[in-house]
PDB file of C-alpha atoms in Angstrom:
ATOM      1  CA  UNK A 173     103.491 -65.054 -30.568  1.00 80.00           C
ATOM      2  CA  UNK A 174     104.029 -61.891 -33.000  1.00 79.00           C
ATOM      3  CA  UNK A 175     107.081 -63.236 -34.672  1.00 86.00           C
ATOM      4  CA  UNK A 176     105.851 -66.363 -36.449  1.00 86.00           C
ATOM      5  CA  UNK A 177     106.376 -68.718 -33.596  1.00 90.00           C
ATOM      6  CA  UNK A 178     109.964 -67.947 -32.858  1.00 95.00           C
ATOM      7  CA  UNK A 179     108.978 -67.019 -29.278  1.00 93.00           C
ATOM      8  CA  UNK A 180     105.769 -67.146 -27.332  1.00 89.00           C
ATOM      9  CA  UNK A 181     104.456 -65.243 -24.310  1.00 82.00           C
ATOM     10  CA  UNK A 182     101.979 -66.819 -22.011  1.00 81.00           C
ATOM     11  CA  UNK A 183      99.101 -65.666 -19.738  1.00 75.00           C
ATOM     12  CA  UNK A 184      95.623 -66.434 -18.367  1.00 74.00           C
ATOM     13  CA  UNK A 185      92.595 -65.924 -20.596  1.00 74.00           C
ATOM     14  CA  UNK A 186      90.324 -65.480 -17.576  1.00 70.00           C
ATOM     15  CA  UNK A 187      90.978 -64.004 -14.171  1.00 68.00           C
ATOM     16  CA  UNK A 188      89.759 -67.277 -12.731  1.00 73.00           C
ATOM     17  CA  UNK A 189      91.044 -70.096 -14.734  1.00 72.00           C
ATOM     18  CA  UNK A 190      89.396 -72.444 -12.523  1.00 83.00           C
ATOM     19  CA  UNK A 191      85.985 -71.265 -13.536  1.00 89.00           C
ATOM     20  CA  UNK A 192      86.286 -72.017 -17.250  1.00 90.00           C
ATOM     21  CA  UNK A 193      87.538 -74.807 -19.570  1.00 91.00           C
ATOM     22  CA  UNK A 194      88.589 -73.407 -22.967  1.00 92.00           C
ATOM     23  CA  UNK A 195      86.459 -74.576 -25.875  1.00 95.00           C
ATOM     24  CA  UNK A 196      88.005 -72.719 -28.712  1.00 96.00           C
ATOM     25  CA  UNK A 197      90.439 -69.796 -29.415  1.00 94.00           C
ATOM     26  CA  UNK A 198      90.421 -67.721 -32.570  1.00 96.00           C
ATOM     27  CA  UNK A 199      92.549 -64.724 -33.646  1.00 92.00           C
ATOM     28  CA  UNK A 200      91.255 -61.775 -35.609  1.00 90.00           C
ATOM     29  CA  UNK A 201      94.440 -59.795 -35.905  1.00 88.00           C
ATOM     30  CA  UNK A 202      97.748 -59.422 -34.029  1.00 85.00           C
ATOM     31  CA  UNK A 203      96.012 -57.918 -31.056  1.00 90.00           C
ATOM     32  CA  UNK A 204      92.400 -59.082 -31.170  1.00 93.00           C
ATOM     33  CA  UNK A 205      91.129 -62.585 -30.428  1.00 93.00           C
ATOM     34  CA  UNK A 206      88.132 -64.478 -29.169  1.00 96.00           C
ATOM     35  CA  UNK A 207      87.847 -67.470 -26.749  1.00 95.00           C
ATOM     36  CA  UNK A 208      84.786 -69.593 -25.826  1.00 96.00           C
ATOM     37  CA  UNK A 209      84.580 -71.693 -22.862  1.00 95.00           C
ATOM     38  CA  UNK A 210      82.229 -73.851 -20.708  1.00 95.00           C
ATOM     39  CA  UNK A 211      81.939 -74.041 -17.002  1.00 93.00           C
ATOM     40  CA  UNK A 212      84.488 -76.397 -15.197  1.00 90.00           C
ATOM     41  CA  UNK A 213      82.154 -77.149 -12.337  1.00 89.00           C
ATOM     42  CA  UNK A 214      79.200 -78.430 -14.242  1.00 89.00           C
ATOM     43  CA  UNK A 215      80.555 -79.079 -17.734  1.00 90.00           C
ATOM     44  CA  UNK A 216      77.683 -76.875 -19.133  1.00 93.00           C
ATOM     45  CA  UNK A 217      76.866 -73.283 -19.799  1.00 96.00           C
ATOM     46  CA  UNK A 218      79.789 -71.018 -20.623  1.00 95.00           C
ATOM     47  CA  UNK A 219      81.042 -67.575 -21.774  1.00 95.00           C
ATOM     48  CA  UNK A 220      82.930 -65.869 -24.538  1.00 96.00           C
ATOM     49  CA  UNK A 221      85.904 -63.533 -23.964  1.00 95.00           C
ATOM     50  CA  UNK A 222      87.882 -61.012 -26.094  1.00 95.00           C
ATOM     51  CA  UNK A 223      91.239 -59.547 -26.003  1.00 93.00           C
ATOM     52  CA  UNK A 224      92.348 -56.284 -27.837  1.00 93.00           C
ATOM     53  CA  UNK A 225      95.883 -56.255 -26.577  1.00 90.00           C
ATOM     54  CA  UNK A 226      97.310 -59.364 -27.661  1.00 86.00           C
ATOM     55  CA  UNK A 227      96.123 -61.438 -24.813  1.00 86.00           C
ATOM     56  CA  UNK A 228      97.489 -59.296 -21.880  1.00 85.00           C
ATOM     57  CA  UNK A 229      93.951 -58.927 -20.693  1.00 88.00           C
ATOM     58  CA  UNK A 230      90.514 -60.447 -21.519  1.00 90.00           C
ATOM     59  CA  UNK A 231      87.054 -59.081 -21.302  1.00 93.00           C
ATOM     60  CA  UNK A 232      83.904 -61.159 -20.814  1.00 93.00           C
ATOM     61  CA  UNK A 233      81.692 -60.223 -23.876  1.00 96.00           C
ATOM     62  CA  UNK A 234      78.941 -62.794 -22.994  1.00 96.00           C
ATOM     63  CA  UNK A 235      75.467 -61.391 -23.785  1.00 97.00           C
ATOM     64  CA  UNK A 236      72.497 -61.441 -21.173  1.00 96.00           C
ATOM     65  CA  UNK A 237      70.862 -64.705 -21.311  1.00 96.00           C
ATOM     66  CA  UNK A 238      73.744 -66.309 -23.410  1.00 97.00           C
ATOM     67  CA  UNK A 239      74.754 -69.872 -22.084  1.00 97.00           C
ATOM     68  CA  UNK A 240      72.796 -69.467 -18.963  1.00 95.00           C
ATOM     69  CA  UNK A 241      70.525 -72.471 -19.119  1.00 94.00           C
ATOM     70  CA  UNK A 242      71.871 -75.466 -17.409  1.00 91.00           C
ATOM     71  CA  UNK A 243      71.376 -77.507 -20.600  1.00 90.00           C
ATOM     72  CA  UNK A 244      73.652 -74.947 -22.491  1.00 91.00           C
ATOM     73  CA  UNK A 245      77.192 -75.853 -23.480  1.00 96.00           C
ATOM     74  CA  UNK A 246      79.446 -73.493 -25.299  1.00 97.00           C
ATOM     75  CA  UNK A 247      81.275 -74.978 -28.392  1.00 97.00           C
ATOM     76  CA  UNK A 248      82.617 -72.135 -30.494  1.00 98.00           C
ATOM     77  CA  UNK A 249      83.056 -68.398 -31.065  1.00 98.00           C
ATOM     78  CA  UNK A 250      84.241 -67.359 -34.546  1.00 98.00           C
ATOM     79  CA  UNK A 251      84.473 -64.166 -36.709  1.00 97.00           C
ATOM     80  CA  UNK A 252      84.316 -63.929 -40.333  1.00 97.00           C
ATOM     81  CA  UNK A 253      85.175 -60.209 -40.262  1.00 96.00           C
ATOM     82  CA  UNK A 254      86.207 -57.898 -37.424  1.00 93.00           C
ATOM     83  CA  UNK A 255      82.686 -57.071 -36.979  1.00 95.00           C
ATOM     84  CA  UNK A 256      80.611 -60.072 -38.121  1.00 97.00           C
ATOM     85  CA  UNK A 257      80.788 -63.139 -35.793  1.00 97.00           C
ATOM     86  CA  UNK A 258      78.974 -66.153 -34.331  1.00 98.00           C
ATOM     87  CA  UNK A 259      78.919 -68.353 -31.312  1.00 98.00           C
ATOM     88  CA  UNK A 260      77.388 -71.842 -31.176  1.00 98.00           C
ATOM     89  CA  UNK A 261      76.312 -73.987 -28.271  1.00 97.00           C
ATOM     90  CA  UNK A 262      74.363 -77.244 -27.938  1.00 96.00           C
ATOM     91  CA  UNK A 263      70.603 -77.361 -27.974  1.00 94.00           C
ATOM     92  CA  UNK A 264      68.389 -75.973 -25.260  1.00 94.00           C
ATOM     93  CA  UNK A 265      64.840 -77.333 -25.466  1.00 91.00           C
ATOM     94  CA  UNK A 266      65.769 -78.894 -28.739  1.00 92.00           C
ATOM     95  CA  UNK A 267      67.195 -75.812 -30.375  1.00 94.00           C
ATOM     96  CA  UNK A 268      70.890 -75.180 -30.999  1.00 96.00           C
ATOM     97  CA  UNK A 269      72.014 -71.957 -29.168  1.00 97.00           C
ATOM     98  CA  UNK A 270      73.460 -69.823 -31.836  1.00 98.00           C
ATOM     99  CA  UNK A 271      74.033 -66.004 -31.549  1.00 98.00           C
ATOM    100  CA  UNK A 272      75.339 -63.572 -34.100  1.00 98.00           C
ATOM    101  CA  UNK A 273      76.892 -60.079 -33.880  1.00 98.00           C
ATOM    102  CA  UNK A 274      77.539 -57.395 -36.521  1.00 97.00           C
ATOM    103  CA  UNK A 275      79.323 -54.904 -34.418  1.00 97.00           C
ATOM    104  CA  UNK A 276      82.289 -56.772 -33.096  1.00 95.00           C
ATOM    105  CA  UNK A 277      80.608 -58.440 -30.314  1.00 96.00           C
ATOM    106  CA  UNK A 278      79.379 -55.314 -28.531  1.00 96.00           C
ATOM    107  CA  UNK A 279      75.887 -56.807 -28.652  1.00 97.00           C
ATOM    108  CA  UNK A 280      74.581 -60.282 -29.840  1.00 98.00           C
ATOM    109  CA  UNK A 281      71.364 -61.535 -31.207  1.00 98.00           C
ATOM    110  CA  UNK A 282      70.010 -65.129 -30.718  1.00 98.00           C
ATOM    111  CA  UNK A 283      69.167 -66.896 -33.939  1.00 98.00           C
ATOM    112  CA  UNK A 284      65.638 -68.222 -33.937  1.00 96.00           C
ATOM    113  CA  UNK A 285      64.964 -71.844 -33.682  1.00 94.00           C
ATOM    114  CA  UNK A 286      62.989 -71.737 -36.912  1.00 96.00           C
ATOM    115  CA  UNK A 287      66.309 -70.839 -38.702  1.00 97.00           C
ATOM    116  CA  UNK A 288      68.117 -73.957 -37.387  1.00 96.00           C
ATOM    117  CA  UNK A 289      67.023 -77.484 -38.636  1.00 94.00           C
ATOM    118  CA  UNK A 290      67.775 -79.308 -35.336  1.00 85.00           C
ATOM    119  CA  UNK A 291      67.502 -83.190 -35.161  1.00 82.00           C
ATOM    120  CA  UNK A 292      68.308 -84.210 -31.478  1.00 88.00           C
ATOM    121  CA  UNK A 293      71.967 -83.873 -31.908  1.00 93.00           C
ATOM    122  CA  UNK A 294      74.776 -81.840 -30.447  1.00 94.00           C
ATOM    123  CA  UNK A 295      77.774 -79.946 -31.685  1.00 95.00           C
ATOM    124  CA  UNK A 296      81.434 -80.581 -30.767  1.00 95.00           C
ATOM    125  CA  UNK A 297      83.986 -78.316 -29.270  1.00 96.00           C
ATOM    126  CA  UNK A 298      86.090 -76.467 -31.659  1.00 97.00           C
ATOM    127  CA  UNK A 299      84.725 -78.433 -34.720  1.00 97.00           C
ATOM    128  CA  UNK A 300      83.812 -75.880 -37.396  1.00 98.00           C
ATOM    129  CA  UNK A 301      85.096 -74.182 -40.411  1.00 98.00           C
ATOM    130  CA  UNK A 302      84.638 -70.749 -41.993  1.00 97.00           C
ATOM    131  CA  UNK A 303      85.374 -69.375 -45.431  1.00 96.00           C
ATOM    132  CA  UNK A 304      85.216 -65.916 -46.816  1.00 96.00           C
ATOM    133  CA  UNK A 305      82.885 -63.455 -45.259  1.00 97.00           C
ATOM    134  CA  UNK A 306      79.640 -65.490 -45.162  1.00 97.00           C
ATOM    135  CA  UNK A 307      80.234 -69.009 -44.863  1.00 98.00           C
ATOM    136  CA  UNK A 308      80.263 -71.305 -41.700  1.00 98.00           C
ATOM    137  CA  UNK A 309      80.108 -75.111 -41.173  1.00 98.00           C
ATOM    138  CA  UNK A 310      79.829 -77.207 -38.138  1.00 98.00           C
ATOM    139  CA  UNK A 311      79.477 -80.989 -37.532  1.00 96.00           C
ATOM    140  CA  UNK A 312      77.509 -83.141 -35.062  1.00 96.00           C
ATOM    141  CA  UNK A 313      77.678 -86.603 -33.381  1.00 94.00           C
ATOM    142  CA  UNK A 314      74.776 -87.711 -35.714  1.00 93.00           C
ATOM    143  CA  UNK A 315      76.707 -87.486 -38.964  1.00 93.00           C
ATOM    144  CA  UNK A 316      75.380 -84.158 -40.192  1.00 95.00           C
ATOM    145  CA  UNK A 317      77.064 -81.057 -41.270  1.00 97.00           C
ATOM    146  CA  UNK A 318      75.328 -77.671 -40.711  1.00 97.00           C
ATOM    147  CA  UNK A 319      76.004 -74.774 -43.078  1.00 98.00           C
ATOM    148  CA  UNK A 320      75.313 -71.078 -43.064  1.00 98.00           C
ATOM    149  CA  UNK A 321      75.911 -68.900 -46.095  1.00 98.00           C
ATOM    150  CA  UNK A 322      74.711 -65.695 -44.431  1.00 98.00           C
ATOM    151  CA  UNK A 323      77.243 -65.306 -41.533  1.00 97.00           C
ATOM    152  CA  UNK A 324      75.153 -67.539 -39.154  1.00 98.00           C
ATOM    153  CA  UNK A 325      71.672 -65.972 -39.591  1.00 98.00           C
ATOM    154  CA  UNK A 326      70.151 -69.007 -41.135  1.00 98.00           C
ATOM    155  CA  UNK A 327      71.211 -72.768 -41.406  1.00 98.00           C
ATOM    156  CA  UNK A 328      70.626 -75.805 -43.311  1.00 97.00           C
ATOM    157  CA  UNK A 329      71.962 -79.341 -42.485  1.00 96.00           C
ATOM    158  CA  UNK A 330      73.034 -82.193 -44.651  1.00 96.00           C
ATOM    159  CA  UNK A 331      73.453 -85.864 -43.583  1.00 94.00           C
ATOM    160  CA  UNK A 332      76.711 -87.822 -44.443  1.00 93.00           C
ATOM    161  CA  UNK A 333      74.508 -90.873 -44.644  1.00 82.00           C
ATOM    162  CA  UNK A 334      74.939 -92.527 -41.315  1.00 71.00           C
ATOM    163  CA  UNK A 335      73.535 -91.126 -38.051  1.00 73.00           C
ATOM    164  CA  UNK A 336      76.125 -93.357 -36.205  1.00 77.00           C
ATOM    165  CA  UNK A 337      79.072 -91.373 -37.586  1.00 87.00           C
ATOM    166  CA  UNK A 338      80.527 -88.462 -35.631  1.00 94.00           C
ATOM    167  CA  UNK A 339      82.133 -85.719 -37.667  1.00 96.00           C
ATOM    168  CA  UNK A 340      85.820 -85.123 -36.272  1.00 95.00           C
ATOM    169  CA  UNK A 341      87.313 -82.881 -38.831  1.00 96.00           C
ATOM    170  CA  UNK A 342      86.126 -80.554 -41.656  1.00 96.00           C
ATOM    171  CA  UNK A 343      87.793 -78.065 -43.927  1.00 97.00           C
ATOM    172  CA  UNK A 344      86.774 -76.082 -47.079  1.00 97.00           C
ATOM    173  CA  UNK A 345      89.160 -74.750 -49.646  1.00 96.00           C
ATOM    174  CA  UNK A 346      86.500 -72.395 -50.909  1.00 96.00           C
ATOM    175  CA  UNK A 347      82.799 -71.837 -50.664  1.00 96.00           C
ATOM    176  CA  UNK A 348      82.158 -75.112 -52.547  1.00 97.00           C
ATOM    177  CA  UNK A 349      84.980 -77.553 -52.163  1.00 98.00           C
ATOM    178  CA  UNK A 350      85.421 -79.220 -48.844  1.00 97.00           C
ATOM    179  CA  UNK A 351      86.455 -82.481 -47.061  1.00 96.00           C
ATOM    180  CA  UNK A 352      84.933 -84.243 -43.993  1.00 95.00           C
ATOM    181  CA  UNK A 353      86.345 -86.756 -41.645  1.00 94.00           C
ATOM    182  CA  UNK A 354      83.840 -88.769 -39.634  1.00 94.00           C
ATOM    183  CA  UNK A 355      84.180 -91.592 -37.105  1.00 92.00           C
ATOM    184  CA  UNK A 356      81.858 -94.402 -37.871  1.00 86.00           C
ATOM    185  CA  UNK A 357      80.919 -97.802 -36.843  1.00 82.00           C
ATOM    186  CA  UNK A 358      83.673 -99.476 -38.794  1.00 80.00           C
ATOM    187  CA  UNK A 359      86.312 -96.801 -38.406  1.00 86.00           C
ATOM    188  CA  UNK A 360      87.347 -93.472 -40.166  1.00 90.00           C
ATOM    189  CA  UNK A 361      85.113 -92.199 -43.050  1.00 92.00           C
ATOM    190  CA  UNK A 362      86.177 -89.596 -45.698  1.00 94.00           C
ATOM    191  CA  UNK A 363      83.625 -87.536 -47.542  1.00 95.00           C
ATOM    192  CA  UNK A 364      84.052 -84.537 -50.056  1.00 96.00           C
ATOM    193  CA  UNK A 365      81.715 -82.093 -51.428  1.00 97.00           C
ATOM    194  CA  UNK A 366      81.939 -79.698 -54.358  1.00 97.00           C
ATOM    195  CA  UNK A 367      78.644 -77.867 -53.959  1.00 97.00           C
ATOM    196  CA  UNK A 368      79.261 -76.246 -50.535  1.00 96.00           C
ATOM    197  CA  UNK A 369      77.799 -79.112 -48.370  1.00 96.00           C
ATOM    198  CA  UNK A 370      74.395 -79.585 -50.285  1.00 96.00           C
ATOM    199  CA  UNK A 371      75.579 -83.103 -50.711  1.00 95.00           C
ATOM    200  CA  UNK A 372      78.664 -85.261 -49.639  1.00 95.00           C
ATOM    201  CA  UNK A 373      80.332 -88.244 -51.392  1.00 94.00           C
ATOM    202  CA  UNK A 374      81.907 -91.043 -49.337  1.00 92.00           C
ATOM    203  CA  UNK A 375      85.527 -91.672 -50.569  1.00 90.00           C
ATOM    204  CA  UNK A 376      85.851 -95.392 -50.621  1.00 78.00           C
ATOM    205  CA  UNK A 377      88.062 -97.036 -49.756  1.00 72.00           C
ATOM    206  CA  UNK A 378      89.134 -94.626 -47.164  1.00 71.00           C
ATOM    207  CA  UNK A 379      92.623 -93.066 -48.243  1.00 68.00           C
ATOM    208  CA  UNK A 380      95.700 -94.552 -46.466  1.00 63.00           C
ATOM    209  CA  UNK A 381      98.060 -92.734 -44.240  1.00 56.00           C
ATOM    210  CA  UNK A 382      95.833 -89.917 -43.136  1.00 60.00           C
ATOM    211  CA  UNK A 383      97.632 -89.677 -39.955  1.00 53.00           C
ATOM    212  CA  UNK A 384      94.611 -89.580 -37.727  1.00 50.00           C
ATOM    213  CA  UNK A 385      91.990 -92.086 -36.707  1.00 47.00           C
ATOM    214  CA  UNK A 386      90.269 -90.645 -33.696  1.00 45.00           C
TER     215      UNK A 386
END
């Protein structure tokens, strides 16, 4: 849509829509958008694509070696600025597969495993938040939230408190104040933070009428 949702035009993201299943879609401006996807046939590996003409055509921007391992699984692609972006996939050999770009996706650099505090967990499709020009967060199925303050180059991780909880939603109003929904053993859990995710506080009892419990 280019008129605030009054009308929509549709089209294919990929030339072969049987090959990929969409993981996430993020717009940069009225003409430019990115999409990440994993392979339909194997539910693994994946690719990232870009449009610069409002979605009329899409170009595969996957870097050599990106999401080619059978253990790979693409979760997200996201840009903080038109040039600075990040894509994240599930761990390969125990290390999250995270790549960054500083030139609008023309080239990508894989983040070293030493910069990512993995803990035998995986990310979740389209579950992330960005804020400003440097901050990213994403959640896992072991009740942890990862944060980068340098556009994805290095990461830290904070536990919500229960490894049996799966993060299902996260949002930040600014670099410090955020809220997390997690699905725990006894139902929906809600957490907040005022320090950017260095620590999280369980809101108890869970606020009523949140409108979501999945």
